[in-house]
Amino acid sequence: NAGVTQTPKFQVLKTGQSMTLQCAQDMNHEYMSWYRQDPGMGLRLIHYSVGAGITDQGEVPNGYNVSRSTTEDFPLRLLSAAPSQTSVYFCASSPIPYYEQYFGPGTRLTVT
Amino acid sequence: AQTVTQSQPEMSVQEAETVTLSCTYDTSESNYYLFWYKQPPSRQMILVIRQEAYKQQNATENRFSVNFQKAAKSFSLKISDSQLGDTAMYFCAFMKSPGSGNTGKLIFGQGTTLQVKP
């Protein structure tokens, strides 16, 4: 079991570029989510999904887009990268109801 | 809205000793879950312990235990017999329980960096 996988592990972007952070899970979890981690602020929810075809905004959704076409995959798209999006991004999944969330290894993104 | 506060940005402890990390939260919910996550230098988020608010008994997992004070909205983590591998950032987190508008959202505190010294 691979659990939750994320690619890439590291990425550097220039301001204005777009990219997609990939997240996949092989546990057949209905729930998937994206968090960003910034120093002194813990993790904050960006977007989440309760199943294929269903997504919703979290606490800090601006500048990010998501879709969920399959149970396994939940990509996060940065439409036009900004330095404020420099952060570490975590994908997580869990069965419903949400007793425990399983986190991926994270992606460190730097926007210059 | 729920908030989680960890007032100790950094702590240190000698190997084999006991350390307690503090966490307070604010909510109007009566049923919810509380968690402690560990983030070692590898960056991986690891669940340490979980407490369900309706359970009065404090959760324990081997060397890790919590002191859950529901009325005071306090949820501290005690690590006994500290080991070098316990060096990490620790996050306290809150989640509403199912049936109370739970969207699976975890609300995290700011984190406490724990250094275990040999």
PDB file of N, CA and C in Angstrom, chain A residues 9-10 31 35 37 40-45 48 50 59 88 90 97-108, chain B residues 33 35 37 39 42-47 50 52 89 91 95-98 102-111:
ATOM      1  N   LYS A   9       8.104  16.573  -5.045  1.00  0.00           N
ATOM      2  CA  LYS A   9       8.491  16.849  -3.662  1.00  0.00           C
ATOM      3  C   LYS A   9       8.946  18.296  -3.497  1.00  0.00           C
ATOM      4  N   PHE A  10       9.567  18.830  -4.516  1.00  0.00           N
ATOM      5  CA  PHE A  10      10.039  20.213  -4.496  1.00  0.00           C
ATOM      6  C   PHE A  10       9.726  20.844  -5.848  1.00  0.00           C
ATOM      7  N   TYR A  31     -12.864  10.898   1.149  1.00  0.00           N
ATOM      8  CA  TYR A  31     -12.519  12.280   1.491  1.00  0.00           C
ATOM      9  C   TYR A  31     -11.065  12.562   1.173  1.00  0.00           C
ATOM     10  N   TYR A  35      -3.946  21.034   2.245  1.00  0.00           N
ATOM     11  CA  TYR A  35      -3.582  22.017   3.253  1.00  0.00           C
ATOM     12  C   TYR A  35      -2.292  22.694   2.817  1.00  0.00           C
ATOM     13  N   GLN A  37       1.063  24.694   4.710  1.00  0.00           N
ATOM     14  CA  GLN A  37       1.724  24.898   5.990  1.00  0.00           C
ATOM     15  C   GLN A  37       2.674  26.074   5.887  1.00  0.00           C
ATOM     16  N   GLY A  40       4.583  29.331  11.819  1.00  0.00           N
ATOM     17  CA  GLY A  40       3.817  30.031  12.835  1.00  0.00           C
ATOM     18  C   GLY A  40       2.319  29.993  12.645  1.00  0.00           C
ATOM     19  N   MET A  41       1.842  29.271  11.599  1.00  0.00           N
ATOM     20  CA  MET A  41       0.400  29.274  11.325  1.00  0.00           C
ATOM     21  C   MET A  41      -0.198  27.882  11.254  1.00  0.00           C
ATOM     22  N   GLY A  42       0.573  26.878  11.515  1.00  0.00           N
ATOM     23  CA  GLY A  42       0.043  25.525  11.416  1.00  0.00           C
ATOM     24  C   GLY A  42      -0.337  25.201   9.980  1.00  0.00           C
ATOM     25  N   LEU A  43      -1.295  24.303   9.820  1.00  0.00           N
ATOM     26  CA  LEU A  43      -1.792  23.926   8.501  1.00  0.00           C
ATOM     27  C   LEU A  43      -3.178  24.533   8.306  1.00  0.00           C
ATOM     28  N   ARG A  44      -3.425  25.015   7.104  1.00  0.00           N
ATOM     29  CA  ARG A  44      -4.727  25.614   6.800  1.00  0.00           C
ATOM     30  C   ARG A  44      -5.329  24.932   5.580  1.00  0.00           C
ATOM     31  N   LEU A  45      -6.632  24.702   5.634  1.00  0.00           N
ATOM     32  CA  LEU A  45      -7.329  23.969   4.585  1.00  0.00           C
ATOM     33  C   LEU A  45      -7.554  24.850   3.360  1.00  0.00           C
ATOM     34  N   TYR A  48     -11.315  20.864  -0.339  1.00  0.00           N
ATOM     35  CA  TYR A  48     -11.554  19.484   0.033  1.00  0.00           C
ATOM     36  C   TYR A  48     -12.608  18.866  -0.886  1.00  0.00           C
ATOM     37  N   VAL A  50     -15.503  15.439  -0.909  1.00  0.00           N
ATOM     38  CA  VAL A  50     -16.121  14.324  -0.180  1.00  0.00           C
ATOM     39  C   VAL A  50     -16.431  13.152  -1.116  1.00  0.00           C
ATOM     40  N   GLU A  59     -10.478  27.118   3.943  1.00  0.00           N
ATOM     41  CA  GLU A  59     -10.200  28.396   4.606  1.00  0.00           C
ATOM     42  C   GLU A  59      -9.463  29.399   3.710  1.00  0.00           C
ATOM     43  N   VAL A  88       4.582  24.904   2.081  1.00  0.00           N
ATOM     44  CA  VAL A  88       4.606  23.452   1.958  1.00  0.00           C
ATOM     45  C   VAL A  88       3.157  22.988   1.863  1.00  0.00           C
ATOM     46  N   PHE A  90       0.311  19.958   1.680  1.00  0.00           N
ATOM     47  CA  PHE A  90       0.013  18.592   2.074  1.00  0.00           C
ATOM     48  C   PHE A  90      -1.347  18.179   1.527  1.00  0.00           C
ATOM     49  N   PRO A  97     -17.084   8.363   8.087  1.00  0.00           N
ATOM     50  CA  PRO A  97     -16.759   9.606   8.793  1.00  0.00           C
ATOM     51  C   PRO A  97     -15.265   9.754   9.074  1.00  0.00           C
ATOM     52  N   TYR A  98     -14.872  10.974   9.450  1.00  0.00           N
ATOM     53  CA  TYR A  98     -13.477  11.343   9.387  1.00  0.00           C
ATOM     54  C   TYR A  98     -12.755  11.118  10.705  1.00  0.00           C
ATOM     55  N   TYR A  99     -12.447   9.892  11.006  1.00  0.00           N
ATOM     56  CA  TYR A  99     -11.777   9.632  12.269  1.00  0.00           C
ATOM     57  C   TYR A  99     -10.294   9.938  12.211  1.00  0.00           C
ATOM     58  N   GLU A 100      -9.653   9.643  11.116  1.00  0.00           N
ATOM     59  CA  GLU A 100      -8.221   9.870  11.004  1.00  0.00           C
ATOM     60  C   GLU A 100      -7.888  10.262   9.582  1.00  0.00           C
ATOM     61  N   GLN A 101      -7.067  11.270   9.451  1.00  0.00           N
ATOM     62  CA  GLN A 101      -6.639  11.685   8.127  1.00  0.00           C
ATOM     63  C   GLN A 101      -5.211  11.225   7.898  1.00  0.00           C
ATOM     64  N   TYR A 102      -4.978  10.704   6.716  1.00  0.00           N
ATOM     65  CA  TYR A 102      -3.666  10.209   6.326  1.00  0.00           C
ATOM     66  C   TYR A 102      -3.040  11.255   5.403  1.00  0.00           C
ATOM     67  N   PHE A 103      -1.848  11.693   5.775  1.00  0.00           N
ATOM     68  CA  PHE A 103      -1.198  12.760   5.029  1.00  0.00           C
ATOM     69  C   PHE A 103      -0.154  12.213   4.062  1.00  0.00           C
ATOM     70  N   GLY A 104      -0.010  12.910   2.943  1.00  0.00           N
ATOM     71  CA  GLY A 104       1.086  12.645   2.028  1.00  0.00           C
ATOM     72  C   GLY A 104       2.367  13.272   2.546  1.00  0.00           C
ATOM     73  N   PRO A 105       3.485  13.075   1.835  1.00  0.00           N
ATOM     74  CA  PRO A 105       4.785  13.558   2.304  1.00  0.00           C
ATOM     75  C   PRO A 105       4.999  15.050   2.113  1.00  0.00           C
ATOM     76  N   GLY A 106       4.125  15.721   1.381  1.00  0.00           N
ATOM     77  CA  GLY A 106       4.243  17.159   1.207  1.00  0.00           C
ATOM     78  C   GLY A 106       5.024  17.560  -0.032  1.00  0.00           C
ATOM     79  N   THR A 107       4.710  18.763  -0.519  1.00  0.00           N
ATOM     80  CA  THR A 107       5.442  19.395  -1.625  1.00  0.00           C
ATOM     81  C   THR A 107       5.889  20.763  -1.156  1.00  0.00           C
ATOM     82  N   ARG A 108       7.194  21.008  -1.247  1.00  0.00           N
ATOM     83  CA  ARG A 108       7.700  22.340  -0.907  1.00  0.00           C
ATOM     84  C   ARG A 108       7.737  23.169  -2.174  1.00  0.00           C
TER      85      ARG A 108
ATOM     86  N   TYR B  33     -13.603  15.975  17.976  1.00  0.00           N
ATOM     87  CA  TYR B  33     -12.396  15.186  18.147  1.00  0.00           C
ATOM     88  C   TYR B  33     -11.208  16.128  18.321  1.00  0.00           C
ATOM     89  N   PHE B  35      -6.823  15.986  18.279  1.00  0.00           N
ATOM     90  CA  PHE B  35      -5.700  15.181  17.812  1.00  0.00           C
ATOM     91  C   PHE B  35      -4.377  15.852  18.177  1.00  0.00           C
ATOM     92  N   TYR B  37      -0.658  15.662  16.275  1.00  0.00           N
ATOM     93  CA  TYR B  37       0.127  15.171  15.157  1.00  0.00           C
ATOM     94  C   TYR B  37       1.589  15.510  15.416  1.00  0.00           C
ATOM     95  N   GLN B  39       5.319  16.035  13.494  1.00  0.00           N
ATOM     96  CA  GLN B  39       5.975  16.270  12.212  1.00  0.00           C
ATOM     97  C   GLN B  39       7.483  16.276  12.423  1.00  0.00           C
ATOM     98  N   SER B  42      11.553  14.914   8.641  1.00  0.00           N
ATOM     99  CA  SER B  42      11.180  14.357   7.329  1.00  0.00           C
ATOM    100  C   SER B  42       9.948  15.034   6.730  1.00  0.00           C
ATOM    101  N   ARG B  43       9.241  15.803   7.544  1.00  0.00           N
ATOM    102  CA  ARG B  43       8.064  16.566   7.115  1.00  0.00           C
ATOM    103  C   ARG B  43       6.763  15.749   7.123  1.00  0.00           C
ATOM    104  N   GLN B  44       6.857  14.450   7.277  1.00  0.00           N
ATOM    105  CA  GLN B  44       5.660  13.616   7.272  1.00  0.00           C
ATOM    106  C   GLN B  44       4.797  13.905   8.486  1.00  0.00           C
ATOM    107  N   MET B  45       3.502  14.049   8.294  1.00  0.00           N
ATOM    108  CA  MET B  45       2.562  14.266   9.396  1.00  0.00           C
ATOM    109  C   MET B  45       2.109  12.899   9.920  1.00  0.00           C
ATOM    110  N   ILE B  46       2.329  12.678  11.205  1.00  0.00           N
ATOM    111  CA  ILE B  46       2.042  11.383  11.817  1.00  0.00           C
ATOM    112  C   ILE B  46       1.061  11.581  12.972  1.00  0.00           C
ATOM    113  N   LEU B  47      -0.040  10.845  12.946  1.00  0.00           N
ATOM    114  CA  LEU B  47      -0.992  10.939  14.047  1.00  0.00           C
ATOM    115  C   LEU B  47      -0.417  10.270  15.287  1.00  0.00           C
ATOM    116  N   ARG B  50      -5.508  10.432  19.533  1.00  0.00           N
ATOM    117  CA  ARG B  50      -6.816  11.016  19.235  1.00  0.00           C
ATOM    118  C   ARG B  50      -7.704  10.916  20.476  1.00  0.00           C
ATOM    119  N   GLU B  52     -11.812  11.602  21.739  1.00  0.00           N
ATOM    120  CA  GLU B  52     -13.178  11.969  21.402  1.00  0.00           C
ATOM    121  C   GLU B  52     -13.791  12.682  22.594  1.00  0.00           C
ATOM    122  N   MET B  89       8.160  18.704  15.402  1.00  0.00           N
ATOM    123  CA  MET B  89       7.139  19.701  15.675  1.00  0.00           C
ATOM    124  C   MET B  89       5.844  18.947  15.963  1.00  0.00           C
ATOM    125  N   PHE B  91       1.691  19.260  16.513  1.00  0.00           N
ATOM    126  CA  PHE B  91       0.514  20.074  16.248  1.00  0.00           C
ATOM    127  C   PHE B  91      -0.695  19.497  16.971  1.00  0.00           C
ATOM    128  N   MET B  95     -11.438  18.788  15.272  1.00  0.00           N
ATOM    129  CA  MET B  95     -12.375  18.469  14.197  1.00  0.00           C
ATOM    130  C   MET B  95     -13.767  18.294  14.792  1.00  0.00           C
ATOM    131  N   LYS B  96     -14.759  18.858  14.126  1.00  0.00           N
ATOM    132  CA  LYS B  96     -16.131  18.612  14.555  1.00  0.00           C
ATOM    133  C   LYS B  96     -16.451  17.126  14.380  1.00  0.00           C
ATOM    134  N   SER B  97     -17.384  16.628  15.153  1.00  0.00           N
ATOM    135  CA  SER B  97     -17.763  15.228  15.023  1.00  0.00           C
ATOM    136  C   SER B  97     -18.789  15.071  13.907  1.00  0.00           C
ATOM    137  N   PRO B  98     -18.948  13.849  13.370  1.00  0.00           N
ATOM    138  CA  PRO B  98     -19.978  13.621  12.353  1.00  0.00           C
ATOM    139  C   PRO B  98     -21.357  13.982  12.879  1.00  0.00           C
ATOM    140  N   ASN B 102     -19.851  18.404  10.133  1.00  0.00           N
ATOM    141  CA  ASN B 102     -18.448  18.046   9.932  1.00  0.00           C
ATOM    142  C   ASN B 102     -18.117  17.972   8.447  1.00  0.00           C
ATOM    143  N   THR B 103     -17.128  18.732   8.023  1.00  0.00           N
ATOM    144  CA  THR B 103     -16.668  18.660   6.647  1.00  0.00           C
ATOM    145  C   THR B 103     -15.310  17.977   6.569  1.00  0.00           C
ATOM    146  N   GLY B 104     -14.908  17.318   7.641  1.00  0.00           N
ATOM    147  CA  GLY B 104     -13.605  16.684   7.661  1.00  0.00           C
ATOM    148  C   GLY B 104     -12.476  17.662   7.889  1.00  0.00           C
ATOM    149  N   LYS B 105     -12.802  18.918   8.114  1.00  0.00           N
ATOM    150  CA  LYS B 105     -11.770  19.937   8.248  1.00  0.00           C
ATOM    151  C   LYS B 105     -11.069  19.832   9.591  1.00  0.00           C
ATOM    152  N   LEU B 106      -9.754  19.773   9.532  1.00  0.00           N
ATOM    153  CA  LEU B 106      -8.926  19.846  10.728  1.00  0.00           C
ATOM    154  C   LEU B 106      -8.499  21.289  10.942  1.00  0.00           C
ATOM    155  N   ILE B 107      -8.649  21.774  12.173  1.00  0.00           N
ATOM    156  CA  ILE B 107      -8.167  23.107  12.522  1.00  0.00           C
ATOM    157  C   ILE B 107      -6.946  22.922  13.401  1.00  0.00           C
ATOM    158  N   PHE B 108      -5.817  23.450  12.932  1.00  0.00           N
ATOM    159  CA  PHE B 108      -4.540  23.206  13.581  1.00  0.00           C
ATOM    160  C   PHE B 108      -4.109  24.394  14.440  1.00  0.00           C
ATOM    161  N   GLY B 109      -3.376  24.063  15.499  1.00  0.00           N
ATOM    162  CA  GLY B 109      -2.660  25.089  16.232  1.00  0.00           C
ATOM    163  C   GLY B 109      -1.380  25.454  15.489  1.00  0.00           C
ATOM    164  N   GLN B 110      -0.621  26.380  16.083  1.00  0.00           N
ATOM    165  CA  GLN B 110       0.560  26.910  15.415  1.00  0.00           C
ATOM    166  C   GLN B 110       1.744  25.962  15.470  1.00  0.00           C
ATOM    167  N   GLY B 111       1.692  24.993  16.359  1.00  0.00           N
ATOM    168  CA  GLY B 111       2.772  24.027  16.478  1.00  0.00           C
ATOM    169  C   GLY B 111       3.737  24.357  17.609  1.00  0.00           C
TER     170      GLY B 111
END
